[in-house]
PDB file of C-alpha atoms in Angstrom:
ATOM      1  CA  UNK A 136       5.933 -23.033 -33.075  1.00  0.00           C
ATOM      2  CA  UNK A 137       8.779 -24.502 -31.624  1.00  0.00           C
ATOM      3  CA  UNK A 138       7.913 -22.188 -28.743  1.00  0.00           C
ATOM      4  CA  UNK A 139       4.092 -22.867 -28.112  1.00  0.00           C
ATOM      5  CA  UNK A 140       5.028 -26.949 -27.941  1.00  0.00           C
ATOM      6  CA  UNK A 141       7.792 -25.625 -25.337  1.00  0.00           C
ATOM      7  CA  UNK A 142       4.721 -23.513 -23.278  1.00  0.00           C
ATOM      8  CA  UNK A 143       2.903 -25.996 -23.524  1.00  0.00           C
ATOM      9  CA  UNK A 144       4.968 -28.698 -21.274  1.00  0.00           C
ATOM     10  CA  UNK A 145       3.672 -28.560 -17.745  1.00  0.00           C
ATOM     11  CA  UNK A 146       7.406 -27.963 -16.249  1.00  0.00           C
ATOM     12  CA  UNK A 147       7.098 -24.386 -18.428  1.00  0.00           C
ATOM     13  CA  UNK A 148       4.208 -23.678 -17.259  1.00  0.00           C
ATOM     14  CA  UNK A 149       4.913 -24.471 -13.504  1.00  0.00           C
ATOM     15  CA  UNK A 150       8.175 -22.319 -14.163  1.00  0.00           C
ATOM     16  CA  UNK A 151       6.187 -19.228 -15.514  1.00  0.00           C
ATOM     17  CA  UNK A 152       3.127 -20.146 -12.488  1.00  0.00           C
ATOM     18  CA  UNK A 153       6.244 -20.091  -9.782  1.00  0.00           C
ATOM     19  CA  UNK A 154       8.105 -17.291 -11.504  1.00  0.00           C
ATOM     20  CA  UNK A 155       4.671 -15.042 -11.517  1.00  0.00           C
ATOM     21  CA  UNK A 156       3.637 -15.725  -8.084  1.00  0.00           C
ATOM     22  CA  UNK A 157       7.620 -14.413  -7.000  1.00  0.00           C
ATOM     23  CA  UNK A 158       6.715 -11.409  -9.160  1.00  0.00           C
ATOM     24  CA  UNK A 159       3.653 -10.416  -7.438  1.00  0.00           C
ATOM     25  CA  UNK A 160       4.564 -10.955  -3.851  1.00  0.00           C
ATOM     26  CA  UNK A 161       7.668  -8.602  -5.062  1.00  0.00           C
ATOM     27  CA  UNK A 162       5.218  -5.813  -6.102  1.00  0.00           C
ATOM     28  CA  UNK A 163       2.855  -6.524  -3.368  1.00  0.00           C
ATOM     29  CA  UNK A 164       5.935  -6.672  -1.251  1.00  0.00           C
ATOM     30  CA  UNK A 165       6.679  -2.749  -2.604  1.00  0.00           C
ATOM     31  CA  UNK A 166       3.262  -1.372  -2.660  1.00  0.00           C
ATOM     32  CA  UNK A 167       2.192   0.902  -0.531  1.00  0.00           C
ATOM     33  CA  UNK A 168       5.805   2.447  -0.315  1.00  0.00           C
ATOM     34  CA  UNK A 169       8.283   4.961  -2.082  1.00  0.00           C
ATOM     35  CA  UNK A 170      10.045   1.711  -3.341  1.00  0.00           C
ATOM     36  CA  UNK A 171       7.347   1.256  -6.176  1.00  0.00           C
ATOM     37  CA  UNK A 172       7.996   4.269  -7.979  1.00  0.00           C
ATOM     38  CA  UNK A 173      11.856   2.811  -8.060  1.00  0.00           C
ATOM     39  CA  UNK A 174      10.162  -0.413  -9.325  1.00  0.00           C
ATOM     40  CA  UNK A 175       8.512   0.918 -11.938  1.00  0.00           C
ATOM     41  CA  UNK A 176      12.449   3.093 -12.783  1.00  0.00           C
ATOM     42  CA  UNK A 177      13.995   0.195 -12.465  1.00  0.00           C
ATOM     43  CA  UNK A 178      11.466  -1.811 -15.048  1.00  0.00           C
ATOM     44  CA  UNK A 179      11.598   0.906 -17.568  1.00  0.00           C
ATOM     45  CA  UNK A 180      15.594   0.448 -17.330  1.00  0.00           C
ATOM     46  CA  UNK A 181      15.382  -3.345 -18.062  1.00  0.00           C
ATOM     47  CA  UNK A 182      12.739  -3.365 -20.681  1.00  0.00           C
ATOM     48  CA  UNK A 183      15.282  -0.694 -22.793  1.00  0.00           C
ATOM     49  CA  UNK A 184      17.913  -3.185 -21.865  1.00  0.00           C
ATOM     50  CA  UNK A 185      16.156  -5.679 -23.634  1.00  0.00           C
ATOM     51  CA  UNK A 186      15.327  -3.382 -26.639  1.00  0.00           C
ATOM     52  CA  UNK A 187      19.023  -1.924 -26.670  1.00  0.00           C
ATOM     53  CA  UNK A 188      19.688  -5.548 -26.869  1.00  0.00           C
ATOM     54  CA  UNK A 189      17.604  -6.877 -29.390  1.00  0.00           C
ATOM     55  CA  UNK A 190      18.380  -3.623 -32.092  1.00  0.00           C
ATOM     56  CA  UNK A 191      21.899  -4.587 -31.242  1.00  0.00           C
ATOM     57  CA  UNK A 192      23.063  -1.357 -29.885  1.00  0.00           C
ATOM     58  CA  UNK A 193      25.690  -2.927 -27.991  1.00  0.00           C
ATOM     59  CA  UNK A 194      27.414   0.241 -26.081  1.00  0.00           C
ATOM     60  CA  UNK A 195      24.710   1.195 -24.299  1.00  0.00           C
ATOM     61  CA  UNK A 196      23.899  -2.279 -23.534  1.00  0.00           C
ATOM     62  CA  UNK A 197      27.240  -2.578 -22.127  1.00  0.00           C
ATOM     63  CA  UNK A 198      26.644   0.409 -20.509  1.00  0.00           C
ATOM     64  CA  UNK A 199      24.114  -1.014 -18.598  1.00  0.00           C
ATOM     65  CA  UNK A 200      25.174  -4.137 -17.725  1.00  0.00           C
ATOM     66  CA  UNK A 201      27.962  -2.591 -15.526  1.00  0.00           C
ATOM     67  CA  UNK A 202      25.470  -0.265 -13.911  1.00  0.00           C
ATOM     68  CA  UNK A 203      23.152  -2.244 -13.064  1.00  0.00           C
ATOM     69  CA  UNK A 204      24.964  -4.327 -10.260  1.00  0.00           C
ATOM     70  CA  UNK A 205      26.182  -0.743  -8.855  1.00  0.00           C
ATOM     71  CA  UNK A 206      22.516   0.039  -9.116  1.00  0.00           C
ATOM     72  CA  UNK A 207      21.582  -2.934  -7.297  1.00  0.00           C
ATOM     73  CA  UNK A 208      23.720  -2.093  -4.349  1.00  0.00           C
ATOM     74  CA  UNK A 209      22.377   1.710  -4.251  1.00  0.00           C
ATOM     75  CA  UNK A 210      18.806   0.223  -4.217  1.00  0.00           C
ATOM     76  CA  UNK A 211      19.538  -1.523  -1.273  1.00  0.00           C
ATOM     77  CA  UNK A 212      20.788   0.677   0.700  1.00  0.00           C
ATOM     78  CA  UNK A 213      18.516   3.762   0.147  1.00  0.00           C
ATOM     79  CA  UNK A 214      15.670   1.319   0.462  1.00  0.00           C
ATOM     80  CA  UNK A 215      16.783  -0.608   3.315  1.00  0.00           C
ATOM     81  CA  UNK A 216      13.913   0.941   5.691  1.00  0.00           C
ATOM     82  CA  UNK A 217      11.015  -0.525   3.144  1.00  0.00           C
ATOM     83  CA  UNK A 218      12.726  -3.592   2.635  1.00  0.00           C
ATOM     84  CA  UNK A 219      13.019  -4.479   6.550  1.00  0.00           C
ATOM     85  CA  UNK A 220       9.160  -3.757   6.577  1.00  0.00           C
ATOM     86  CA  UNK A 221       8.607  -5.841   3.699  1.00  0.00           C
ATOM     87  CA  UNK A 222      10.985  -8.547   5.542  1.00  0.00           C
ATOM     88  CA  UNK A 223       8.597  -7.985   9.004  1.00  0.00           C
ATOM     89  CA  UNK A 224       5.834  -8.296   7.045  1.00  0.00           C
ATOM     90  CA  UNK A 225       6.949 -11.183   5.669  1.00  0.00           C
ATOM     91  CA  UNK A 226       7.621 -13.067   8.691  1.00  0.00           C
ATOM     92  CA  UNK A 227       4.220 -12.037  10.523  1.00  0.00           C
ATOM     93  CA  UNK A 228       2.330 -14.246   7.755  1.00  0.00           C
ATOM     94  CA  UNK A 229       0.405 -11.189   6.508  1.00  0.00           C
ATOM     95  CA  UNK A 230       1.421 -12.286   2.985  1.00  0.00           C
ATOM     96  CA  UNK A 231      -2.302 -13.324   1.919  1.00  0.00           C
ATOM     97  CA  UNK A 232      -3.422 -10.505   3.354  1.00  0.00           C
ATOM     98  CA  UNK A 233      -6.890  -9.657   1.877  1.00  0.00           C
ATOM     99  CA  UNK A 234      -8.539  -5.693   1.749  1.00  0.00           C
ATOM    100  CA  UNK A 235     -11.855  -5.745   3.536  1.00  0.00           C
ATOM    101  CA  UNK A 236     -15.063  -5.326   1.286  1.00  0.00           C
ATOM    102  CA  UNK A 237     -16.641  -1.688   0.505  1.00  0.00           C
ATOM    103  CA  UNK A 238     -18.953  -2.818   3.075  1.00  0.00           C
ATOM    104  CA  UNK A 239     -16.581  -3.568   5.831  1.00  0.00           C
ATOM    105  CA  UNK A 240     -14.936  -0.448   4.954  1.00  0.00           C
ATOM    106  CA  UNK A 241     -18.198   1.618   4.767  1.00  0.00           C
ATOM    107  CA  UNK A 242     -19.012   0.414   8.656  1.00  0.00           C
ATOM    108  CA  UNK A 243     -15.777   1.827   9.309  1.00  0.00           C
ATOM    109  CA  UNK A 244     -16.605   5.088   7.636  1.00  0.00           C
ATOM    110  CA  UNK A 245     -19.722   5.065   9.942  1.00  0.00           C
ATOM    111  CA  UNK A 246     -18.072   4.779  13.196  1.00  0.00           C
ATOM    112  CA  UNK A 247     -15.597   7.180  12.799  1.00  0.00           C
ATOM    113  CA  UNK A 248     -18.114   9.711  11.549  1.00  0.00           C
ATOM    114  CA  UNK A 249     -20.285   8.886  14.386  1.00  0.00           C
ATOM    115  CA  UNK A 250     -17.407   9.034  17.199  1.00  0.00           C
ATOM    116  CA  UNK A 251     -16.290  12.173  15.409  1.00  0.00           C
ATOM    117  CA  UNK A 252     -19.852  13.454  15.624  1.00  0.00           C
ATOM    118  CA  UNK A 253     -20.663  12.766  19.088  1.00  0.00           C
ATOM    119  CA  UNK A 254     -16.952  14.369  20.086  1.00  0.00           C
ATOM    120  CA  UNK A 255     -17.656  17.539  18.341  1.00  0.00           C
ATOM    121  CA  UNK A 256     -20.464  17.567  20.326  1.00  0.00           C
ATOM    122  CA  UNK A 257     -18.739  16.816  24.145  1.00  0.00           C
ATOM    123  CA  UNK A 258     -16.072  19.439  22.796  1.00  0.00           C
ATOM    124  CA  UNK A 259     -13.264  16.062  22.508  1.00  0.00           C
ATOM    125  CA  UNK A 260     -10.407  16.715  20.713  1.00  0.00           C
ATOM    126  CA  UNK A 261      -9.857  13.960  18.284  1.00  0.00           C
ATOM    127  CA  UNK A 262      -6.864  13.094  15.264  1.00  0.00           C
ATOM    128  CA  UNK A 263      -7.796  10.155  13.296  1.00  0.00           C
ATOM    129  CA  UNK A 264      -5.488   9.034  10.394  1.00  0.00           C
ATOM    130  CA  UNK A 265      -7.184   6.586   7.340  1.00  0.00           C
ATOM    131  CA  UNK A 266      -4.346   4.794   5.674  1.00  0.00           C
ATOM    132  CA  UNK A 267      -4.502   4.910   2.312  1.00  0.00           C
ATOM    133  CA  UNK A 268      -1.855   3.312  -0.472  1.00  0.00           C
ATOM    134  CA  UNK A 269       1.643   4.788   1.321  1.00  0.00           C
ATOM    135  CA  UNK A 270       2.352   3.244   4.440  1.00  0.00           C
ATOM    136  CA  UNK A 271       2.299   5.350   7.610  1.00  0.00           C
ATOM    137  CA  UNK A 272       5.092   2.415   9.354  1.00  0.00           C
ATOM    138  CA  UNK A 273       7.014   5.881  10.749  1.00  0.00           C
ATOM    139  CA  UNK A 274       4.036   7.162  11.999  1.00  0.00           C
ATOM    140  CA  UNK A 275       2.525   3.801  13.596  1.00  0.00           C
ATOM    141  CA  UNK A 276       5.974   3.214  15.308  1.00  0.00           C
ATOM    142  CA  UNK A 277       6.131   6.674  16.805  1.00  0.00           C
ATOM    143  CA  UNK A 278       2.808   5.403  18.837  1.00  0.00           C
ATOM    144  CA  UNK A 279       0.990   2.567  20.624  1.00  0.00           C
ATOM    145  CA  UNK A 280      -0.026  -0.322  18.582  1.00  0.00           C
ATOM    146  CA  UNK A 281      -3.237  -1.743  19.058  1.00  0.00           C
ATOM    147  CA  UNK A 282      -4.265  -3.666  16.157  1.00  0.00           C
ATOM    148  CA  UNK A 283      -8.418  -3.805  17.309  1.00  0.00           C
ATOM    149  CA  UNK A 284     -11.451  -3.987  15.317  1.00  0.00           C
ATOM    150  CA  UNK A 285     -12.389  -0.061  14.548  1.00  0.00           C
ATOM    151  CA  UNK A 286     -15.582   0.703  16.573  1.00  0.00           C
ATOM    152  CA  UNK A 287     -16.750   4.214  17.154  1.00  0.00           C
ATOM    153  CA  UNK A 288     -16.788   3.320  21.484  1.00  0.00           C
ATOM    154  CA  UNK A 289     -12.875   2.651  20.690  1.00  0.00           C
ATOM    155  CA  UNK A 290     -12.171   6.054  19.012  1.00  0.00           C
ATOM    156  CA  UNK A 291     -14.485   7.751  22.026  1.00  0.00           C
ATOM    157  CA  UNK A 292     -12.501   5.771  25.118  1.00  0.00           C
ATOM    158  CA  UNK A 293      -9.127   6.335  23.185  1.00  0.00           C
ATOM    159  CA  UNK A 294      -9.600  10.209  23.004  1.00  0.00           C
ATOM    160  CA  UNK A 295     -11.598  11.112  26.610  1.00  0.00           C
ATOM    161  CA  UNK A 296      -9.819  13.253  27.811  1.00  0.00           C
ATOM    162  CA  UNK A 297      -7.492  11.836  30.490  1.00  0.00           C
ATOM    163  CA  UNK A 298      -7.126   8.259  29.128  1.00  0.00           C
ATOM    164  CA  UNK A 299      -3.159   7.128  28.723  1.00  0.00           C
ATOM    165  CA  UNK A 300      -2.964   7.278  25.037  1.00  0.00           C
ATOM    166  CA  UNK A 301      -5.616  10.979  24.096  1.00  0.00           C
ATOM    167  CA  UNK A 302      -2.474  12.607  23.374  1.00  0.00           C
ATOM    168  CA  UNK A 303      -1.521  11.945  19.941  1.00  0.00           C
ATOM    169  CA  UNK A 304      -3.389  10.732  16.624  1.00  0.00           C
ATOM    170  CA  UNK A 305      -4.764   7.088  15.946  1.00  0.00           C
ATOM    171  CA  UNK A 306      -4.093   5.029  12.948  1.00  0.00           C
ATOM    172  CA  UNK A 307      -6.869   3.086  10.705  1.00  0.00           C
ATOM    173  CA  UNK A 308      -5.835   0.506   7.951  1.00  0.00           C
ATOM    174  CA  UNK A 309      -9.234  -0.399   6.609  1.00  0.00           C
ATOM    175  CA  UNK A 310     -11.341  -2.026   9.483  1.00  0.00           C
ATOM    176  CA  UNK A 311      -8.500  -2.167  11.766  1.00  0.00           C
ATOM    177  CA  UNK A 312      -7.357   0.393  14.307  1.00  0.00           C
ATOM    178  CA  UNK A 313      -3.413  -0.121  14.218  1.00  0.00           C
ATOM    179  CA  UNK A 314      -2.120   2.362  16.925  1.00  0.00           C
ATOM    180  CA  UNK A 315      -3.336   5.436  18.762  1.00  0.00           C
ATOM    181  CA  UNK A 316      -0.632   8.563  20.550  1.00  0.00           C
ATOM    182  CA  UNK A 317       0.720   8.268  17.345  1.00  0.00           C
ATOM    183  CA  UNK A 318       3.219  11.730  16.821  1.00  0.00           C
ATOM    184  CA  UNK A 319       2.235  13.179  13.595  1.00  0.00           C
ATOM    185  CA  UNK A 320       4.715  15.527  11.217  1.00  0.00           C
ATOM    186  CA  UNK A 321       3.581  19.066  12.120  1.00  0.00           C
ATOM    187  CA  UNK A 322       2.822  21.414   9.018  1.00  0.00           C
ATOM    188  CA  UNK A 323       5.124  23.470   8.217  1.00  0.00           C
ATOM    189  CA  UNK A 324       2.873  25.692   5.464  1.00  0.00           C
ATOM    190  CA  UNK A 325       2.844  29.588   6.325  1.00  0.00           C
ATOM    191  CA  UNK A 326      -0.835  29.794   4.469  1.00  0.00           C
ATOM    192  CA  UNK A 327      -2.504  28.320   7.105  1.00  0.00           C
ATOM    193  CA  UNK A 328      -4.394  30.422   9.798  1.00  0.00           C
ATOM    194  CA  UNK A 329      -2.368  31.183  13.058  1.00  0.00           C
ATOM    195  CA  UNK A 330      -5.630  30.333  14.458  1.00  0.00           C
ATOM    196  CA  UNK A 331      -4.909  26.734  13.956  1.00  0.00           C
ATOM    197  CA  UNK A 332      -3.964  24.957  16.821  1.00  0.00           C
ATOM    198  CA  UNK A 333      -1.579  21.821  17.020  1.00  0.00           C
ATOM    199  CA  UNK A 334      -3.750  19.238  16.010  1.00  0.00           C
ATOM    200  CA  UNK A 335      -4.920  20.405  13.256  1.00  0.00           C
ATOM    201  CA  UNK A 336      -1.112  21.483  12.157  1.00  0.00           C
ATOM    202  CA  UNK A 337      -0.291  17.498  12.536  1.00  0.00           C
ATOM    203  CA  UNK A 338      -3.085  17.038  10.675  1.00  0.00           C
ATOM    204  CA  UNK A 339      -2.549  19.054   7.425  1.00  0.00           C
ATOM    205  CA  UNK A 340       1.631  18.013   8.227  1.00  0.00           C
ATOM    206  CA  UNK A 341       0.836  14.382   7.841  1.00  0.00           C
ATOM    207  CA  UNK A 342      -1.822  15.016   4.776  1.00  0.00           C
ATOM    208  CA  UNK A 343       1.400  16.656   3.292  1.00  0.00           C
ATOM    209  CA  UNK A 344       3.622  14.089   3.848  1.00  0.00           C
ATOM    210  CA  UNK A 345       1.678  11.140   2.965  1.00  0.00           C
ATOM    211  CA  UNK A 346      -1.585  10.584   1.115  1.00  0.00           C
ATOM    212  CA  UNK A 347      -3.650  10.057   4.254  1.00  0.00           C
ATOM    213  CA  UNK A 348      -7.004  11.267   5.443  1.00  0.00           C
ATOM    214  CA  UNK A 349      -7.226  12.803   8.751  1.00  0.00           C
ATOM    215  CA  UNK A 350     -10.265  13.678  10.217  1.00  0.00           C
ATOM    216  CA  UNK A 351      -9.578  16.424  13.207  1.00  0.00           C
ATOM    217  CA  UNK A 352     -12.156  17.525  15.742  1.00  0.00           C
ATOM    218  CA  UNK A 353     -11.743  20.616  17.815  1.00  0.00           C
ATOM    219  CA  UNK A 354     -11.310  20.944  21.377  1.00  0.00           C
ATOM    220  CA  UNK A 355     -11.713  24.555  21.545  1.00  0.00           C
ATOM    221  CA  UNK A 356     -14.652  24.567  19.133  1.00  0.00           C
ATOM    222  CA  UNK A 357     -16.309  21.505  18.480  1.00  0.00           C
ATOM    223  CA  UNK A 358     -15.731  21.555  14.904  1.00  0.00           C
ATOM    224  CA  UNK A 359     -14.713  18.380  12.477  1.00  0.00           C
ATOM    225  CA  UNK A 360     -12.329  18.902   9.721  1.00  0.00           C
ATOM    226  CA  UNK A 361     -10.666  17.193   7.090  1.00  0.00           C
ATOM    227  CA  UNK A 362      -7.390  17.431   5.554  1.00  0.00           C
ATOM    228  CA  UNK A 363      -6.350  15.561   2.370  1.00  0.00           C
ATOM    229  CA  UNK A 364      -3.350  16.308   0.607  1.00  0.00           C
ATOM    230  CA  UNK A 365      -2.339  19.249   2.828  1.00  0.00           C
ATOM    231  CA  UNK A 366      -5.591  21.238   2.313  1.00  0.00           C
ATOM    232  CA  UNK A 367      -8.540  21.610   4.958  1.00  0.00           C
ATOM    233  CA  UNK A 368     -11.848  21.549   4.974  1.00  0.00           C
ATOM    234  CA  UNK A 369     -12.940  23.299   7.897  1.00  0.00           C
ATOM    235  CA  UNK A 370     -16.872  22.981   9.662  1.00  0.00           C
ATOM    236  CA  UNK A 371     -17.693  19.818   8.583  1.00  0.00           C
ATOM    237  CA  UNK A 372     -21.171  18.566   9.258  1.00  0.00           C
ATOM    238  CA  UNK A 373     -21.254  14.489  10.081  1.00  0.00           C
ATOM    239  CA  UNK A 374     -22.820  14.240   6.650  1.00  0.00           C
ATOM    240  CA  UNK A 375     -20.833  16.086   5.108  1.00  0.00           C
ATOM    241  CA  UNK A 376     -17.612  13.979   6.732  1.00  0.00           C
ATOM    242  CA  UNK A 377     -19.830  10.503   5.375  1.00  0.00           C
ATOM    243  CA  UNK A 378     -20.024  11.630   2.055  1.00  0.00           C
ATOM    244  CA  UNK A 379     -16.700  13.078   1.687  1.00  0.00           C
ATOM    245  CA  UNK A 380     -15.450   9.892   3.273  1.00  0.00           C
ATOM    246  CA  UNK A 381     -17.283   7.224   1.220  1.00  0.00           C
ATOM    247  CA  UNK A 382     -16.461   9.014  -1.755  1.00  0.00           C
ATOM    248  CA  UNK A 383     -12.672   8.972  -0.910  1.00  0.00           C
ATOM    249  CA  UNK A 384     -12.098   5.332   0.513  1.00  0.00           C
ATOM    250  CA  UNK A 385     -14.556   3.396  -1.334  1.00  0.00           C
ATOM    251  CA  UNK A 386     -14.370   4.260  -4.610  1.00  0.00           C
ATOM    252  CA  UNK A 387     -11.585   1.759  -5.425  1.00  0.00           C
ATOM    253  CA  UNK A 388     -12.669  -0.819  -3.321  1.00  0.00           C
TER     254      UNK A 388
ATOM    255  CA  UNK B 277     -10.094 -23.355  10.774  1.00  0.00           C
ATOM    256  CA  UNK B 278      -8.580 -24.612   7.391  1.00  0.00           C
ATOM    257  CA  UNK B 279      -8.732 -22.816   4.342  1.00  0.00           C
ATOM    258  CA  UNK B 280     -11.644 -25.270   3.075  1.00  0.00           C
ATOM    259  CA  UNK B 281     -13.587 -25.454   5.158  1.00  0.00           C
ATOM    260  CA  UNK B 282     -13.027 -21.600   5.480  1.00  0.00           C
ATOM    261  CA  UNK B 283     -13.880 -21.704   1.438  1.00  0.00           C
ATOM    262  CA  UNK B 284     -16.963 -23.930   2.423  1.00  0.00           C
ATOM    263  CA  UNK B 285     -18.600 -21.564   4.447  1.00  0.00           C
ATOM    264  CA  UNK B 286     -18.055 -18.688   2.174  1.00  0.00           C
ATOM    265  CA  UNK B 287     -15.355 -17.254   4.521  1.00  0.00           C
ATOM    266  CA  UNK B 288     -13.262 -16.225   1.672  1.00  0.00           C
ATOM    267  CA  UNK B 289     -14.573 -14.697  -0.940  1.00  0.00           C
ATOM    268  CA  UNK B 290     -13.050 -17.003  -3.905  1.00  0.00           C
ATOM    269  CA  UNK B 291     -13.971 -14.475  -6.778  1.00  0.00           C
ATOM    270  CA  UNK B 292     -12.728 -11.523  -4.298  1.00  0.00           C
ATOM    271  CA  UNK B 293      -9.527 -13.547  -4.184  1.00  0.00           C
ATOM    272  CA  UNK B 294      -9.411 -13.346  -8.222  1.00  0.00           C
ATOM    273  CA  UNK B 295      -9.937 -10.062  -8.506  1.00  0.00           C
ATOM    274  CA  UNK B 296      -8.091  -8.292  -5.981  1.00  0.00           C
ATOM    275  CA  UNK B 297      -5.542  -6.562  -7.720  1.00  0.00           C
ATOM    276  CA  UNK B 298      -6.512  -8.077 -10.789  1.00  0.00           C
ATOM    277  CA  UNK B 299      -3.692  -6.000 -12.550  1.00  0.00           C
ATOM    278  CA  UNK B 300      -1.122  -6.532 -10.539  1.00  0.00           C
ATOM    279  CA  UNK B 301      -1.606 -10.324 -11.293  1.00  0.00           C
ATOM    280  CA  UNK B 302      -2.077  -9.261 -14.782  1.00  0.00           C
ATOM    281  CA  UNK B 303       1.466  -7.307 -15.115  1.00  0.00           C
ATOM    282  CA  UNK B 304       3.408 -10.060 -12.686  1.00  0.00           C
ATOM    283  CA  UNK B 305       1.461 -12.834 -14.847  1.00  0.00           C
ATOM    284  CA  UNK B 306       3.532 -11.114 -17.798  1.00  0.00           C
ATOM    285  CA  UNK B 307       6.732 -10.152 -16.765  1.00  0.00           C
ATOM    286  CA  UNK B 308       6.780 -13.681 -15.718  1.00  0.00           C
ATOM    287  CA  UNK B 309       6.376 -14.850 -19.156  1.00  0.00           C
ATOM    288  CA  UNK B 310       8.530 -12.548 -20.620  1.00  0.00           C
ATOM    289  CA  UNK B 311      11.433 -13.341 -18.399  1.00  0.00           C
ATOM    290  CA  UNK B 312      11.069 -17.186 -19.181  1.00  0.00           C
ATOM    291  CA  UNK B 313      10.813 -16.361 -22.694  1.00  0.00           C
ATOM    292  CA  UNK B 314      13.988 -14.408 -22.495  1.00  0.00           C
ATOM    293  CA  UNK B 315      15.946 -16.876 -20.407  1.00  0.00           C
ATOM    294  CA  UNK B 316      15.019 -20.168 -22.084  1.00  0.00           C
ATOM    295  CA  UNK B 317      16.092 -17.713 -24.770  1.00  0.00           C
ATOM    296  CA  UNK B 318      19.710 -17.369 -23.510  1.00  0.00           C
ATOM    297  CA  UNK B 319      19.754 -20.824 -22.017  1.00  0.00           C
ATOM    298  CA  UNK B 320      19.039 -22.454 -26.029  1.00  0.00           C
ATOM    299  CA  UNK B 321      21.820 -20.109 -27.651  1.00  0.00           C
ATOM    300  CA  UNK B 322      24.444 -21.308 -24.741  1.00  0.00           C
ATOM    301  CA  UNK B 323      23.534 -24.776 -25.544  1.00  0.00           C
ATOM    302  CA  UNK B 324      23.870 -24.406 -29.507  1.00  0.00           C
ATOM    303  CA  UNK B 325      26.951 -22.762 -28.822  1.00  0.00           C
TER     304      UNK B 325
END
């Protein structure tokens, strides 16, 4: 009863709201990075600590208290790149970034599919990575930042042979074309066909190292392929590509 | 354009803001309540001593 009365106090409510906002921002800050998995571990450790204290298991509680400080320092060192990215995001004021609506995502997918179809017909090679949960920061940093609204014409323009940015891949996030001329990691999977060129290997490589979807248009054959989780699906028609991309990208939107 | 004007012009979808990342918001709120209860309990214990 005493607790409920304390809860109804305006000071308590504002304290909880501020705490909630801070915790939510920390979650957003870590979302999309590998640090999110570590955060889950920390939460489990904290819950265990509270349980140990309540049960009166003092030796374990003492050990947790001593190890926790060490763990925090270890975390700061290990997550230095993620923390740096988060702080940059804070500085840029993207805290209140809102995900695009389902219709906007579908429009972006249609633009990608239309551009892929057109480039396949003209035998123009293309490599398009579509970000999902995990950050593609390292890949983006290897290329040229664009931060442009996604359009099929822009994609075709980028990949037009002899255009300055046509080498490498582009990174798409939601409805934005983030960067072009990016270097993707090459796959070392021995099961990949030997006939596959560097573009396909790069597409598969990125899909092995992240959860991104990678659309590859072959310069030699004019075929469209899609790499998901290290698996390459080849010879897709634009309609097939549209169906798969919609299924993969709009199911949670 | 300020936020109020964007809300009035329906450029910001309030329902979308509330439901976006809903589970993350709920979990954060639960953690905030647990942390508050724990810390306030510890403070009260300290005051009684």
